Amino acid sequence: MSVRKRLIAYVMCYVMAFAALPVSVAGAETTGSEVSGENSLTITCGEKTIFQYGDKLTASGINNDSDTDAEYKWYRVKTDENGQETESEITGTGNSNATYQLGQDDIGCKIRVKAEGGTLQYKECTTEQKVEKADNDQKPGTTEMIITNETVSGAKDGKISGLSDKMEYSTEKEGAYNKVTGTEITGLSAGTYWIRYSGTETHNPSEAVEVTIQKGEAVQLNITCGGSEKFQYGDKLTASGINNDSDT
């Protein structure tokens, strides 16, 4: 037998002998301590799709039965004008729990939750929309307002009293609003006005209520000189038309 054939035979015997040895596969005996892939986390707030100041968010997805050391960590995500995100951990009581109540600093930010400290792998979850201000359920009461109509048409002396400096008013419901200073608005023309509570750093403006200033009576003034239709030097003219009973 040539040297080459002897060498091939030797190698084949070695391979067959090695194949007959028992093989140990790492992880084959595990029972769930190692799980391939990642588990998804979620953030919810009941049935709401928009998250607002004061809402209580709930994170879920950690498998507490097999991952007892894992905990939720909450993060605030700010986005600059170039679309770059900056993440910062939210500190404070309860930030490692499954729930988090949105605060003033969260307005305008996205919220992110991560699972940390466990043995499993999890996908972090980030809200798609930024946190918004809360709705203002406080609504001005029209029964508390005192409406003073115009005394005379065009006098612009209407008035709305019984207000507060936390309110604002406008001549259009969806228009620009002016701040109420004090407890009343004076110098108003006849027409419709909308009153609402102003927005704050944490709440949107309230729903507006409609108030109407009625137009005053038109006054016709007259000038007479007795029965004469012609006015001359020295004549004494008399004006009339003012209602002294209601306009003293």
Tab-separated table of C-alpha atoms in Angstrom:
chain	number	residue	atom	x	y	z
A	1	MET	CA	0.000	0.000	0.000
A	2	SER	CA	1.330	3.379	-0.964
A	3	VAL	CA	2.088	6.041	1.602
A	4	ARG	CA	-0.749	8.207	0.312
A	5	LYS	CA	-3.349	5.438	0.746
A	6	ARG	CA	-2.044	4.621	4.217
A	7	LEU	CA	-2.414	8.272	5.232
A	8	ILE	CA	-6.023	8.463	3.998
A	9	ALA	CA	-6.967	5.292	5.862
A	10	TYR	CA	-5.421	6.611	9.054
A	11	VAL	CA	-7.412	9.845	8.848
A	12	MET	CA	-10.699	8.018	8.198
A	13	CYS	CA	-10.217	5.812	11.264
A	14	TYR	CA	-9.538	8.870	13.409
A	15	VAL	CA	-12.678	10.627	12.183
A	16	MET	CA	-14.876	7.576	12.837
A	17	ALA	CA	-13.493	7.149	16.317
A	18	PHE	CA	-14.110	10.832	17.151
A	19	ALA	CA	-17.685	10.645	15.841
A	20	ALA	CA	-18.452	7.804	18.232
A	21	LEU	CA	-17.634	9.944	21.309
A	22	PRO	CA	-20.565	11.408	23.328
A	23	VAL	CA	-21.333	15.097	22.554
A	24	SER	CA	-22.481	17.705	25.118
A	25	VAL	CA	-24.522	20.636	23.702
A	26	ALA	CA	-24.439	23.755	25.831
A	27	GLY	CA	-27.898	24.813	26.989
A	28	ALA	CA	-29.673	21.677	25.888
A	29	GLU	CA	-30.638	20.886	29.476
A	30	THR	CA	-32.020	24.349	30.332
A	31	THR	CA	-35.709	24.760	31.205
A	32	GLY	CA	-36.445	28.349	30.334
A	33	SER	CA	-33.625	30.180	32.096
A	34	GLU	CA	-32.383	31.113	28.653
A	35	VAL	CA	-34.973	32.281	26.139
A	36	SER	CA	-34.095	33.264	22.616
A	37	GLY	CA	-35.593	36.419	21.096
A	38	GLU	CA	-37.053	39.447	22.863
A	39	ASN	CA	-40.316	40.156	24.682
A	40	SER	CA	-42.197	43.355	23.874
A	41	LEU	CA	-43.169	45.924	26.503
A	42	THR	CA	-46.291	48.095	26.257
A	43	ILE	CA	-47.477	51.396	27.755
A	44	THR	CA	-51.205	51.972	28.232
A	45	CYS	CA	-53.571	54.361	30.000
A	46	GLY	CA	-56.902	52.602	30.023
A	47	GLU	CA	-58.576	53.108	26.648
A	48	LYS	CA	-56.940	56.494	26.007
A	49	THR	CA	-54.888	57.016	22.850
A	50	ILE	CA	-53.643	60.477	23.861
A	51	PHE	CA	-51.626	60.817	27.057
A	52	GLN	CA	-52.117	64.004	29.092
A	53	TYR	CA	-50.805	65.636	32.239
A	54	GLY	CA	-52.028	63.744	35.317
A	55	ASP	CA	-52.668	60.470	33.477
A	56	LYS	CA	-51.433	57.276	35.107
A	57	LEU	CA	-49.489	55.112	32.651
A	58	THR	CA	-49.136	51.357	33.068
A	59	ALA	CA	-46.244	49.300	31.709
A	60	SER	CA	-46.611	45.586	31.010
A	61	GLY	CA	-44.634	42.805	29.402
A	62	ILE	CA	-42.176	41.635	32.093
A	63	ASN	CA	-42.523	37.918	32.783
A	64	ASN	CA	-42.464	38.008	36.585
A	65	ASP	CA	-42.871	34.229	36.881
A	66	SER	CA	-39.474	33.515	35.306
A	67	ASP	CA	-37.797	36.912	35.643
A	68	THR	CA	-38.301	38.003	39.231
A	69	ASP	CA	-35.391	40.465	39.227
A	70	ALA	CA	-36.632	42.578	36.330
A	71	GLU	CA	-38.146	46.010	37.001
A	72	TYR	CA	-39.553	48.826	34.908
A	73	LYS	CA	-37.572	52.030	34.419
A	74	TRP	CA	-39.246	55.155	33.048
A	75	TYR	CA	-37.534	57.725	30.825
A	76	ARG	CA	-38.438	61.141	29.454
A	77	VAL	CA	-37.554	61.664	25.780
A	78	LYS	CA	-37.124	65.201	24.446
A	79	THR	CA	-36.832	65.941	20.741
A	80	ASP	CA	-34.948	69.022	19.513
A	81	GLU	CA	-35.680	71.075	16.397
A	82	ASN	CA	-33.451	68.773	14.344
A	83	GLY	CA	-35.330	65.667	15.395
A	84	GLN	CA	-32.579	64.416	17.722
A	85	GLU	CA	-33.835	62.648	20.818
A	86	THR	CA	-32.390	63.044	24.311
A	87	GLU	CA	-33.308	60.442	26.914
A	88	SER	CA	-33.244	61.074	30.667
A	89	GLU	CA	-34.301	58.734	33.468
A	90	ILE	CA	-37.284	59.865	35.497
A	91	THR	CA	-36.315	59.852	39.141
A	92	GLY	CA	-38.612	59.887	42.118
A	93	THR	CA	-40.821	57.597	44.132
A	94	GLY	CA	-42.283	54.722	42.167
A	95	ASN	CA	-40.260	55.201	38.993
A	96	SER	CA	-39.254	51.527	39.032
A	97	ASN	CA	-42.841	50.318	39.356
A	98	ALA	CA	-45.208	49.279	36.599
A	99	THR	CA	-47.131	52.569	36.825
A	100	TYR	CA	-46.110	56.192	36.376
A	101	GLN	CA	-48.205	59.361	36.727
A	102	LEU	CA	-47.410	62.075	34.184
A	103	GLY	CA	-46.182	65.372	35.609
A	104	GLN	CA	-45.609	68.899	34.369
A	105	ASP	CA	-42.059	68.141	33.149
A	106	ASP	CA	-43.434	65.409	30.865
A	107	ILE	CA	-45.560	67.812	28.779
A	108	GLY	CA	-44.138	68.021	25.261
A	109	CYS	CA	-42.051	64.858	25.725
A	110	LYS	CA	-42.417	61.217	24.768
A	111	ILE	CA	-42.296	58.597	27.523
A	112	ARG	CA	-40.167	55.471	27.299
A	113	VAL	CA	-40.144	52.372	29.511
A	114	LYS	CA	-37.442	49.712	29.772
A	115	ALA	CA	-37.080	46.443	31.646
A	116	GLU	CA	-33.834	46.394	33.626
A	117	GLY	CA	-32.131	44.033	36.036
A	118	GLY	CA	-33.636	40.817	34.709
A	119	THR	CA	-32.279	37.789	32.878
A	120	LEU	CA	-34.552	37.968	29.843
A	121	GLN	CA	-34.282	40.311	26.904
A	122	TYR	CA	-37.000	42.923	26.357
A	123	LYS	CA	-37.803	45.464	23.691
A	124	GLU	CA	-38.198	48.972	25.117
A	125	CYS	CA	-41.453	50.813	24.445
A	126	THR	CA	-41.862	54.526	23.618
A	127	THR	CA	-45.115	56.469	23.259
A	128	GLU	CA	-45.763	57.521	19.675
A	129	GLN	CA	-47.178	60.917	20.671
A	130	LYS	CA	-45.868	63.562	23.033
A	131	VAL	CA	-47.571	64.138	26.360
A	132	GLU	CA	-50.181	66.908	26.139
A	133	LYS	CA	-51.705	69.316	28.636
A	134	ALA	CA	-54.776	68.088	30.490
A	135	ASP	CA	-58.283	69.221	29.588
A	136	ASN	CA	-59.813	71.887	31.813
A	137	ASP	CA	-63.193	70.601	32.990
A	138	GLN	CA	-63.952	73.812	34.878
A	139	LYS	CA	-66.545	75.817	32.953
A	140	PRO	CA	-67.636	79.415	33.671
A	141	GLY	CA	-71.149	79.604	35.114
A	142	THR	CA	-73.404	82.017	33.260
A	143	THR	CA	-75.757	82.189	36.246
A	144	GLU	CA	-72.954	83.825	38.229
A	145	MET	CA	-72.463	86.530	35.611
A	146	ILE	CA	-74.259	89.872	35.602
A	147	ILE	CA	-74.991	91.206	32.114
A	148	THR	CA	-75.479	94.937	31.607
A	149	ASN	CA	-76.804	95.783	28.151
A	150	GLU	CA	-76.138	98.937	26.178
A	151	THR	CA	-78.153	101.891	27.417
A	152	VAL	CA	-78.373	103.477	23.997
A	153	SER	CA	-77.609	102.018	20.597
A	154	GLY	CA	-73.944	102.529	19.824
A	155	ALA	CA	-73.069	103.729	23.337
A	156	LYS	CA	-70.592	100.861	23.875
A	157	ASP	CA	-71.311	100.843	27.594
A	158	GLY	CA	-72.244	97.176	27.988
A	159	LYS	CA	-70.686	95.230	30.851
A	160	ILE	CA	-70.152	91.649	32.038
A	161	SER	CA	-69.588	91.290	35.791
A	162	GLY	CA	-69.065	88.339	38.122
A	163	LEU	CA	-65.865	87.170	36.427
A	164	SER	CA	-62.341	86.435	37.691
A	165	ASP	CA	-58.801	87.156	36.547
A	166	LYS	CA	-58.459	83.457	35.693
A	167	MET	CA	-60.824	83.982	32.747
A	168	GLU	CA	-60.507	85.415	29.252
A	169	TYR	CA	-62.980	86.604	26.613
A	170	SER	CA	-63.348	86.934	22.849
A	171	THR	CA	-65.867	88.035	20.248
A	172	GLU	CA	-65.251	84.759	18.365
A	173	LYS	CA	-65.325	81.296	19.894
A	174	GLU	CA	-62.227	80.137	18.033
A	175	GLY	CA	-60.613	83.569	17.856
A	176	ALA	CA	-57.994	85.319	19.952
A	177	TYR	CA	-58.876	85.770	23.630
A	178	ASN	CA	-58.169	88.734	25.906
A	179	LYS	CA	-57.314	88.362	29.574
A	180	VAL	CA	-59.910	89.502	32.120
A	181	THR	CA	-58.430	91.978	34.582
A	182	GLY	CA	-60.369	92.172	37.815
A	183	THR	CA	-63.938	90.896	38.002
A	184	GLU	CA	-65.671	92.573	35.037
A	185	ILE	CA	-65.361	93.644	31.413
A	186	THR	CA	-66.604	97.145	30.583
A	187	GLY	CA	-67.034	99.317	27.495
A	188	LEU	CA	-68.622	96.539	25.460
A	189	SER	CA	-70.586	96.988	22.258
A	190	ALA	CA	-73.735	95.031	21.603
A	191	GLY	CA	-72.993	91.524	20.388
A	192	THR	CA	-71.927	88.010	21.365
A	193	TYR	CA	-68.983	87.281	23.645
A	194	TRP	CA	-67.296	84.040	24.644
A	195	ILE	CA	-65.976	83.540	28.174
A	196	ARG	CA	-63.656	80.718	29.285
A	197	TYR	CA	-61.021	79.862	31.871
A	198	SER	CA	-57.514	80.594	30.626
A	199	GLY	CA	-55.025	77.825	29.960
A	200	THR	CA	-52.198	77.161	32.421
A	201	GLU	CA	-48.816	75.440	32.293
A	202	THR	CA	-50.554	72.094	32.825
A	203	HIS	CA	-54.104	72.563	31.491
A	204	ASN	CA	-55.707	73.686	28.248
A	205	PRO	CA	-58.309	76.494	28.248
A	206	SER	CA	-61.768	75.408	29.339
A	207	GLU	CA	-64.833	75.189	27.145
A	208	ALA	CA	-66.157	78.680	26.361
A	209	VAL	CA	-69.674	79.846	27.240
A	210	GLU	CA	-71.698	82.317	25.173
A	211	VAL	CA	-72.865	85.658	26.570
A	212	THR	CA	-74.858	88.320	24.694
A	213	ILE	CA	-74.929	92.091	25.219
A	214	GLN	CA	-78.246	93.428	23.899
A	215	LYS	CA	-78.342	96.498	21.712
A	216	GLY	CA	-79.661	99.644	23.370
A	217	GLU	CA	-82.617	101.647	22.099
A	218	ALA	CA	-81.996	104.081	19.303
A	219	VAL	CA	-82.449	107.689	20.426
A	220	GLN	CA	-83.769	110.344	18.059
A	221	LEU	CA	-82.797	113.851	19.138
A	222	ASN	CA	-84.770	116.833	17.921
A	223	ILE	CA	-84.104	120.582	17.713
A	224	THR	CA	-87.062	122.914	17.686
A	225	CYS	CA	-87.744	126.589	18.014
A	226	GLY	CA	-91.357	126.782	18.987
A	227	GLY	CA	-93.443	126.264	15.888
A	228	SER	CA	-91.039	128.043	13.555
A	229	GLU	CA	-89.472	126.119	10.740
A	230	LYS	CA	-86.905	128.830	10.160
A	231	PHE	CA	-84.151	129.527	12.661
A	232	GLN	CA	-82.822	133.062	12.904
A	233	TYR	CA	-80.406	135.072	14.954
A	234	GLY	CA	-81.686	135.437	18.477
A	235	ASP	CA	-84.008	132.404	18.350
A	236	LYS	CA	-83.971	130.066	21.348
A	237	LEU	CA	-83.512	126.439	20.249
A	238	THR	CA	-84.723	123.481	22.295
A	239	ALA	CA	-83.266	119.940	22.154
A	240	SER	CA	-85.369	116.903	23.096
A	241	GLY	CA	-85.157	113.098	22.977
A	242	ILE	CA	-83.158	112.163	26.079
A	243	ASN	CA	-85.073	109.832	28.379
A	244	ASN	CA	-84.335	111.335	31.764
A	245	ASP	CA	-86.266	108.609	33.541
A	246	SER	CA	-83.777	105.922	32.471
A	247	ASP	CA	-80.765	108.099	31.618
A	248	THR	CA	-80.496	110.619	34.410
